[in-house]
Short mmCIF file of N, CA, C and O in Angstrom, two decimals:
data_model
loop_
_atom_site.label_atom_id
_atom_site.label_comp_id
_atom_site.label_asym_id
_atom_site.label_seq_id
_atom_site.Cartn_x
_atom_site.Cartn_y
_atom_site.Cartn_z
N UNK A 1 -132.99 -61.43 118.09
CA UNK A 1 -134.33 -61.74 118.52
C UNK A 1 -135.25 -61.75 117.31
O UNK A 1 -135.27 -60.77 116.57
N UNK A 2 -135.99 -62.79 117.07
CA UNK A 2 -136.94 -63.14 115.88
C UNK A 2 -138.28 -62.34 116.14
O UNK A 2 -138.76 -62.55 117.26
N UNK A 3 -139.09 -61.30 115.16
CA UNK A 3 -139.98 -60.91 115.60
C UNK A 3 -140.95 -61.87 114.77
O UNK A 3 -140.80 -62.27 113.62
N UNK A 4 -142.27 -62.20 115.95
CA UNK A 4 -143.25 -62.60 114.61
C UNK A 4 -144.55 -62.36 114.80
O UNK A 4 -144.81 -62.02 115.95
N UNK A 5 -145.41 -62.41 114.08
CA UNK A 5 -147.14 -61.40 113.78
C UNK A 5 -147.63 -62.24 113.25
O UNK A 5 -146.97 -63.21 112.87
N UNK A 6 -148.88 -62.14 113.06
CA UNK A 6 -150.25 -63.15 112.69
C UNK A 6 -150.66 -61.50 112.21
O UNK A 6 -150.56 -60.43 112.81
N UNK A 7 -151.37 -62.00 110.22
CA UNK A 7 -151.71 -61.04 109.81
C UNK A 7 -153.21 -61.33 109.79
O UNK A 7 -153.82 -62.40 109.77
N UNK A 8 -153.71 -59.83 109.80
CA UNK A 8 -155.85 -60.34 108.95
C UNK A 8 -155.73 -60.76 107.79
O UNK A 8 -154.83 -60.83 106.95
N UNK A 9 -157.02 -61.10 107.88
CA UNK A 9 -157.36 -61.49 106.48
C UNK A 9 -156.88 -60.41 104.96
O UNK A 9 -156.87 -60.76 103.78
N UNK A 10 -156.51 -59.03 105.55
CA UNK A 10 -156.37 -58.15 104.45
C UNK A 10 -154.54 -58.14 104.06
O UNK A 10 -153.97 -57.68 103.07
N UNK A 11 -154.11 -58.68 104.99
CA UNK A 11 -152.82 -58.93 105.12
C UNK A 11 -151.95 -57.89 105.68
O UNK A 11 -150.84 -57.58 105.24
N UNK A 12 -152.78 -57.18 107.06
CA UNK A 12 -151.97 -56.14 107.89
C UNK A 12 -151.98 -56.77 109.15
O UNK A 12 -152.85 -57.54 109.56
N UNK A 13 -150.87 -56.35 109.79
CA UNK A 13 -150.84 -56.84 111.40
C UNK A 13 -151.33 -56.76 112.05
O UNK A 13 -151.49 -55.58 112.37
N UNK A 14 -152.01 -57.70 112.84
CA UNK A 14 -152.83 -57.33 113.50
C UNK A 14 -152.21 -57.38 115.00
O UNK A 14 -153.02 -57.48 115.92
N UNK A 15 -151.11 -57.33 115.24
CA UNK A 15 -150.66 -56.68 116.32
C UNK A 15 -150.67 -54.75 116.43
O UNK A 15 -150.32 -54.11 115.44
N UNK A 16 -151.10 -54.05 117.70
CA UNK A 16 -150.61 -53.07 117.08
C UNK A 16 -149.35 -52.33 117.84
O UNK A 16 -148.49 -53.10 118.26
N UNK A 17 -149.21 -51.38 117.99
CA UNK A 17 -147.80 -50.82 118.21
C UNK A 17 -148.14 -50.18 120.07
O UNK A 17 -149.28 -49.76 120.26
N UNK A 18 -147.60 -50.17 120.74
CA UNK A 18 -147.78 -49.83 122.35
C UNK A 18 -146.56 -49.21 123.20
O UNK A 18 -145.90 -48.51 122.44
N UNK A 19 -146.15 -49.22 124.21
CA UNK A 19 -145.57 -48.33 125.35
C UNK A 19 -144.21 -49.57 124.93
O UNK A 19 -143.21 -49.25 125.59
N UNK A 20 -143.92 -50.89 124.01
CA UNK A 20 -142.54 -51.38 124.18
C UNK A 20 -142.90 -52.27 122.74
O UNK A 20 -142.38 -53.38 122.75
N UNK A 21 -143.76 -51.93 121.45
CA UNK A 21 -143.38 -51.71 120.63
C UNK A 21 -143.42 -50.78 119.72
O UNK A 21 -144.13 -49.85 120.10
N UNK A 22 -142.95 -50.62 118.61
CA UNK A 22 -143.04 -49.52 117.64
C UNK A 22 -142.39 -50.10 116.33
O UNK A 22 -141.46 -50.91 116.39
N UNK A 23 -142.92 -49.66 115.16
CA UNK A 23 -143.34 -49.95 113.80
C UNK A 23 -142.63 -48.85 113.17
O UNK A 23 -143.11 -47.73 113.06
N UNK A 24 -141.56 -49.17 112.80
CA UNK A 24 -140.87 -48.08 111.62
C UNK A 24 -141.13 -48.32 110.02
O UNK A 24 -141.15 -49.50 109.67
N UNK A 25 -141.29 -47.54 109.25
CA UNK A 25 -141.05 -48.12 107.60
C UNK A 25 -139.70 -48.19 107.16
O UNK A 25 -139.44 -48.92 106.21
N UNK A 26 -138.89 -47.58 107.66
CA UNK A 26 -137.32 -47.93 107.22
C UNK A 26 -136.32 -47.24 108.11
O UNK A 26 -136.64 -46.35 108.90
N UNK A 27 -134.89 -47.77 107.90
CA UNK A 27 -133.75 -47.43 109.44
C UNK A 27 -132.98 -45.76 108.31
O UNK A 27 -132.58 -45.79 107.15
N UNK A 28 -133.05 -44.61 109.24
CA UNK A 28 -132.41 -43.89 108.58
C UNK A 28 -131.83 -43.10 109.36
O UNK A 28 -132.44 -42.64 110.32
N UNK A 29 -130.35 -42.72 109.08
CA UNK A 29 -129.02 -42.29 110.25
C UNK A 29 -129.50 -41.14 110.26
O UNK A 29 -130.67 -40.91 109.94
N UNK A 30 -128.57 -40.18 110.67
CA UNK A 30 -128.73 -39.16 111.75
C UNK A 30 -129.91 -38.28 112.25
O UNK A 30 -129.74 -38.26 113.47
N UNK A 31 -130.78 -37.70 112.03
CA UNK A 31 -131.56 -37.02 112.97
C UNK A 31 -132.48 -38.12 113.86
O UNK A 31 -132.84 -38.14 115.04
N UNK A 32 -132.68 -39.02 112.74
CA UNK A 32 -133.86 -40.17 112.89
C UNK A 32 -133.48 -40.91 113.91
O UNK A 32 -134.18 -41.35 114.82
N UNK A 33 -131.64 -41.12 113.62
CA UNK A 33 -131.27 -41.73 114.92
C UNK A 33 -131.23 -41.70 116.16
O UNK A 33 -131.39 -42.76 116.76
N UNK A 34 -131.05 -40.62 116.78
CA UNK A 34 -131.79 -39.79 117.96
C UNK A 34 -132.98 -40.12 118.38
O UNK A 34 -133.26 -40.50 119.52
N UNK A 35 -133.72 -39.98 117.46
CA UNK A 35 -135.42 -40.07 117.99
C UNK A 35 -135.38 -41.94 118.29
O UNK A 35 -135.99 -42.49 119.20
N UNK A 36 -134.68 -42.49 117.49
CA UNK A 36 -134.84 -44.37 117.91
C UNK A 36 -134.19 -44.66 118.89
O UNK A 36 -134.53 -45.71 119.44
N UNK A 37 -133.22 -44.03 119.40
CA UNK A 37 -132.55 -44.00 120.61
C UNK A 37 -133.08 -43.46 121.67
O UNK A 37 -132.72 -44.00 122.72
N UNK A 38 -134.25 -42.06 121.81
CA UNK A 38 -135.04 -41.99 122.55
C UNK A 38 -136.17 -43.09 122.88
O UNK A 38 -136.31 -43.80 123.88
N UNK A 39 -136.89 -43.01 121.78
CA UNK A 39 -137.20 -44.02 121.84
C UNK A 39 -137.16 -45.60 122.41
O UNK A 39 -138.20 -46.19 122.71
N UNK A 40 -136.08 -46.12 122.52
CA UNK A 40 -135.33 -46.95 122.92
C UNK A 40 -135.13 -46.85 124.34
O UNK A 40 -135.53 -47.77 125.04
N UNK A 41 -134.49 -45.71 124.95
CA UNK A 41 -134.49 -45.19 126.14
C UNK A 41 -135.67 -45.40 126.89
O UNK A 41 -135.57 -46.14 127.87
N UNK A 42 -136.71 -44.91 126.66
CA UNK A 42 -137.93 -44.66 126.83
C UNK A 42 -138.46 -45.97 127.15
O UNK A 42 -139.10 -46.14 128.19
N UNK A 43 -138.20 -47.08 126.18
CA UNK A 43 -139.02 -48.45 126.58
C UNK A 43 -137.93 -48.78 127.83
O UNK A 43 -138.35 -49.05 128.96
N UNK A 44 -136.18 -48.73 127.45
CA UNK A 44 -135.65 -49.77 128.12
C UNK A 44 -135.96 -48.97 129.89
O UNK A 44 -135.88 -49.81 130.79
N UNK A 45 -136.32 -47.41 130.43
CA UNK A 45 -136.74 -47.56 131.55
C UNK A 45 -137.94 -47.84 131.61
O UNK A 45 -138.22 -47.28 132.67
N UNK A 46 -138.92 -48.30 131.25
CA UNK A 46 -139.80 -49.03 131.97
C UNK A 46 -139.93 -50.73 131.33
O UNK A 46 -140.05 -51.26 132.43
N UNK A 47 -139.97 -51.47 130.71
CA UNK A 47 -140.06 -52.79 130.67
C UNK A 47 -139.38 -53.36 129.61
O UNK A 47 -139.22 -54.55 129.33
N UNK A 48 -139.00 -52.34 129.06
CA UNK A 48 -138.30 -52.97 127.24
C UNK A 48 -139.19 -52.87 126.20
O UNK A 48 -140.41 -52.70 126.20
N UNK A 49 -138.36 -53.00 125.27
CA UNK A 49 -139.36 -53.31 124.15
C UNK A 49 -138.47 -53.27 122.79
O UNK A 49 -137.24 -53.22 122.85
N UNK A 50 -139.15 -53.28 121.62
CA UNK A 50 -138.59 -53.72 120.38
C UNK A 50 -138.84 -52.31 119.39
O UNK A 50 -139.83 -51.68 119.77
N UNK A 51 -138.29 -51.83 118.47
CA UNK A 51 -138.64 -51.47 117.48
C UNK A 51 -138.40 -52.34 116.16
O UNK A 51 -137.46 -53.12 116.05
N UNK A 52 -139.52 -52.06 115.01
CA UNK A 52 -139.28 -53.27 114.27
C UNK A 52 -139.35 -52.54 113.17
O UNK A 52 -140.22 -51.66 113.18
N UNK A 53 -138.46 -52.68 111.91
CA UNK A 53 -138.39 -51.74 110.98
C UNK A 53 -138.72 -52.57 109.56
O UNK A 53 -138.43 -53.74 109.33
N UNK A 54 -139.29 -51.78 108.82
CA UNK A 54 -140.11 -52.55 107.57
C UNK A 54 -141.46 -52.79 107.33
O UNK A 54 -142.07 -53.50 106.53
N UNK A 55 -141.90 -51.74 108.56
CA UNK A 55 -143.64 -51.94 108.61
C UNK A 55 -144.05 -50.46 108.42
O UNK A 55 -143.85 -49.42 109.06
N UNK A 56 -144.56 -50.71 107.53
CA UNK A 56 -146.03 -49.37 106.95
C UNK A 56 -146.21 -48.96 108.06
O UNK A 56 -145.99 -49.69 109.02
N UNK A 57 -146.62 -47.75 108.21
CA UNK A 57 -147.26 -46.95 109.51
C UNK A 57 -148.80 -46.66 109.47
O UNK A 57 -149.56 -46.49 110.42
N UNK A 58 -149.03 -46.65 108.30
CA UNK A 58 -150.90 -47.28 108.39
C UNK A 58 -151.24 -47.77 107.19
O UNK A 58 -150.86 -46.95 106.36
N UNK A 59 -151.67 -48.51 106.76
CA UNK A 59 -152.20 -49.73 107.57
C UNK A 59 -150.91 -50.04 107.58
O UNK A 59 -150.10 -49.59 106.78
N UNK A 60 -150.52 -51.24 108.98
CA UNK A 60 -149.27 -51.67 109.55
C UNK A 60 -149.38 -52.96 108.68
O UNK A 60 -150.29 -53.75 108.96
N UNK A 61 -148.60 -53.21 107.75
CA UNK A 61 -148.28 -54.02 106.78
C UNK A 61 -147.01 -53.75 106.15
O UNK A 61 -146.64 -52.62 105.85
N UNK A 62 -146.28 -54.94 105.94
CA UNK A 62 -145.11 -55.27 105.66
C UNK A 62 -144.78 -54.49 104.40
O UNK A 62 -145.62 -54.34 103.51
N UNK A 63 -143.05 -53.79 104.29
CA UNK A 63 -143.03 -52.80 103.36
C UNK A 63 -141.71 -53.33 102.95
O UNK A 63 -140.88 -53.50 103.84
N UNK A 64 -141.33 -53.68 101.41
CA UNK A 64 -140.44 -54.21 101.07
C UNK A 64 -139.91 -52.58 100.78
O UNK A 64 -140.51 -51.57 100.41
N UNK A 65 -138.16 -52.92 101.23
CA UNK A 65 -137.48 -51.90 101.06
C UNK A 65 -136.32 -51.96 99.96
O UNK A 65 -135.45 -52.83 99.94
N UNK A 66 -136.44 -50.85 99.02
CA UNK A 66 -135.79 -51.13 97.82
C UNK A 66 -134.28 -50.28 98.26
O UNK A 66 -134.10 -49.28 98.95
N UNK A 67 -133.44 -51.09 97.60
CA UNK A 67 -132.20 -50.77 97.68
C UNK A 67 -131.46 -51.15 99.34
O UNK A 67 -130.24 -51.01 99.39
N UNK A 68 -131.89 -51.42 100.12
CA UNK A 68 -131.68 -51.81 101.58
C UNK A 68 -130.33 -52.39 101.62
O UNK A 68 -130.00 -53.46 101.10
N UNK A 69 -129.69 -51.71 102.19
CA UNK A 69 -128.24 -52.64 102.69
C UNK A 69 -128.03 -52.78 104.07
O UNK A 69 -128.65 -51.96 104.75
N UNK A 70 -127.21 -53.75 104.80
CA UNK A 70 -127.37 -53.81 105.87
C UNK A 70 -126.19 -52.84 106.36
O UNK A 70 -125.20 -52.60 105.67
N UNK A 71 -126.49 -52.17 107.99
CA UNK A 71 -125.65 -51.16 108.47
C UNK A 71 -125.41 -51.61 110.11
O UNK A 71 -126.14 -52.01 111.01
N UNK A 72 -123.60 -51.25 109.91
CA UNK A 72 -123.44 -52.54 110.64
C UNK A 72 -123.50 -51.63 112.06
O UNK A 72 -124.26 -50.67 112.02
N UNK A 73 -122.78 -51.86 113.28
CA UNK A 73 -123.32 -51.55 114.73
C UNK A 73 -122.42 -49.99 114.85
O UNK A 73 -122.79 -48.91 115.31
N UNK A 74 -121.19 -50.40 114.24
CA UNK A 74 -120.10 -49.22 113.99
C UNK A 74 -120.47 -48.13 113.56
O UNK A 74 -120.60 -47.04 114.12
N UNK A 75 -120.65 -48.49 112.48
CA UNK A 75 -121.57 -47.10 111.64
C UNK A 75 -122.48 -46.53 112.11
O UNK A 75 -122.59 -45.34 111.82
N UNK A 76 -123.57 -47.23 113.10
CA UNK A 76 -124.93 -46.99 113.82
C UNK A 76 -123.95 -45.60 115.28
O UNK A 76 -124.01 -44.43 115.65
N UNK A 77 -123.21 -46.80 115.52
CA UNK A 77 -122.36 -45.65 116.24
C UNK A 77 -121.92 -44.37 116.09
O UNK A 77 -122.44 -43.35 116.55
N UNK A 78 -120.96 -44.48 115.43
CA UNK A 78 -120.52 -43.51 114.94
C UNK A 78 -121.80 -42.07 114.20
O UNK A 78 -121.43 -40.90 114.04
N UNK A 79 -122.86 -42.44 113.95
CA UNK A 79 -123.70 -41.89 113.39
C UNK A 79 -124.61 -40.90 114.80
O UNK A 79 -125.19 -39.83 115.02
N UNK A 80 -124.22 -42.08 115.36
CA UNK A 80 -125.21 -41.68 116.88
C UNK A 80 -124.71 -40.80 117.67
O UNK A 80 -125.38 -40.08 118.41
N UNK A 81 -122.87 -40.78 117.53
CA UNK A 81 -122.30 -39.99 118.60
C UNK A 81 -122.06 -38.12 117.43
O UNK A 81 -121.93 -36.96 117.83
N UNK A 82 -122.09 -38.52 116.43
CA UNK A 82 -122.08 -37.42 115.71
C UNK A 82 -123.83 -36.26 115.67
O UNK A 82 -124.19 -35.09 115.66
N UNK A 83 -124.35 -37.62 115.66
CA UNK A 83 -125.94 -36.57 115.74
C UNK A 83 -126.08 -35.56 117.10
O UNK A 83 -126.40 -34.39 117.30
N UNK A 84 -125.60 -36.89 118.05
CA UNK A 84 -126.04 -36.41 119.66
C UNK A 84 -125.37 -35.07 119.61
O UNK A 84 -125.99 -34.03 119.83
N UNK A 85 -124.06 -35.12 119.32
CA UNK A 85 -122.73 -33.82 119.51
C UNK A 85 -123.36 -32.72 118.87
O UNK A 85 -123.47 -31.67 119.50
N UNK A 86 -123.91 -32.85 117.36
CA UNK A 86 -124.88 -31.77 116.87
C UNK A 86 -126.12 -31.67 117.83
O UNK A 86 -126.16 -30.45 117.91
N UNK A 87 -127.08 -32.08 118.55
CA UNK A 87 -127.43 -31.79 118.78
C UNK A 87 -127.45 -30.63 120.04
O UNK A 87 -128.17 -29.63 120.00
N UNK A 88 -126.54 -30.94 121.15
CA UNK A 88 -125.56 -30.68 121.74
C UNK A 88 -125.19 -29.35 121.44
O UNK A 88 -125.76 -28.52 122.14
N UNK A 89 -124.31 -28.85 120.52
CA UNK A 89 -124.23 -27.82 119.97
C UNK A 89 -125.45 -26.83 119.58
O UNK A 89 -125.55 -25.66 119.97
N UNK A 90 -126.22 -27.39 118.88
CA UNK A 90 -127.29 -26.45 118.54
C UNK A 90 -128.37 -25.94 119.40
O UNK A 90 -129.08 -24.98 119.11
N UNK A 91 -128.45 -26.66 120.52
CA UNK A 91 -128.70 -25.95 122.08
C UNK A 91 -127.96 -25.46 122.66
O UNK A 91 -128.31 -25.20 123.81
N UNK A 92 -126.93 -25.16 122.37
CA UNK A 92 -125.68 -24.58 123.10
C UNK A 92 -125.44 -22.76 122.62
O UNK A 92 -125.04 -21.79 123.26
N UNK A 93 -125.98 -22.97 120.94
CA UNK A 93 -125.85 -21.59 120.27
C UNK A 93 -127.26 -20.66 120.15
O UNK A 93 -127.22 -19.55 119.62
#
């Protein structure tokens, strides 16, 4: 899915972030992953929505990310079922 924005004149978005979107500055595995998966949860029961990663958190403007590699669905996995299990545990003790 293609996201796209109309910036101001200062060159920040002038969309802003609501109940089915949200504005990350960069994708980062395990604790973080949890919270985007809540997150996620959260929009997909009530209407959906997007998170979009690479945007400043104020002013909401585009944030080039240095060193960025792409991470593929596996790894996202695997990252996700290892956080959850810690988390899991550490309410458990």
């Amino acid at each position: 899915m293609a996201f796209s924005f109309d910036l101001d004149n200062k060159g920040y978005i002038k969309k802003r972030e609501s109940y089915n979107l949200e504005y990350k500055q960069n994708f980062q595995l395990g604790d973080n992953l949890v919270k985007y998966c809540k997150t996620l949860v959260g929009m997909a029961n009530n209407k959906g929505g997007e998170i979009v990663f690479g945007i400043k958190n104020s002013p909401h403007e585009l944030f080039e990310q240095q060193g960025y590699s792409y991470v593929n669905g596996e790894t996202i996995h695997r990252e996700q079922r290892t956080s959850i299990g810690n988390m899991f545990k550490e309410q458990n003790n």
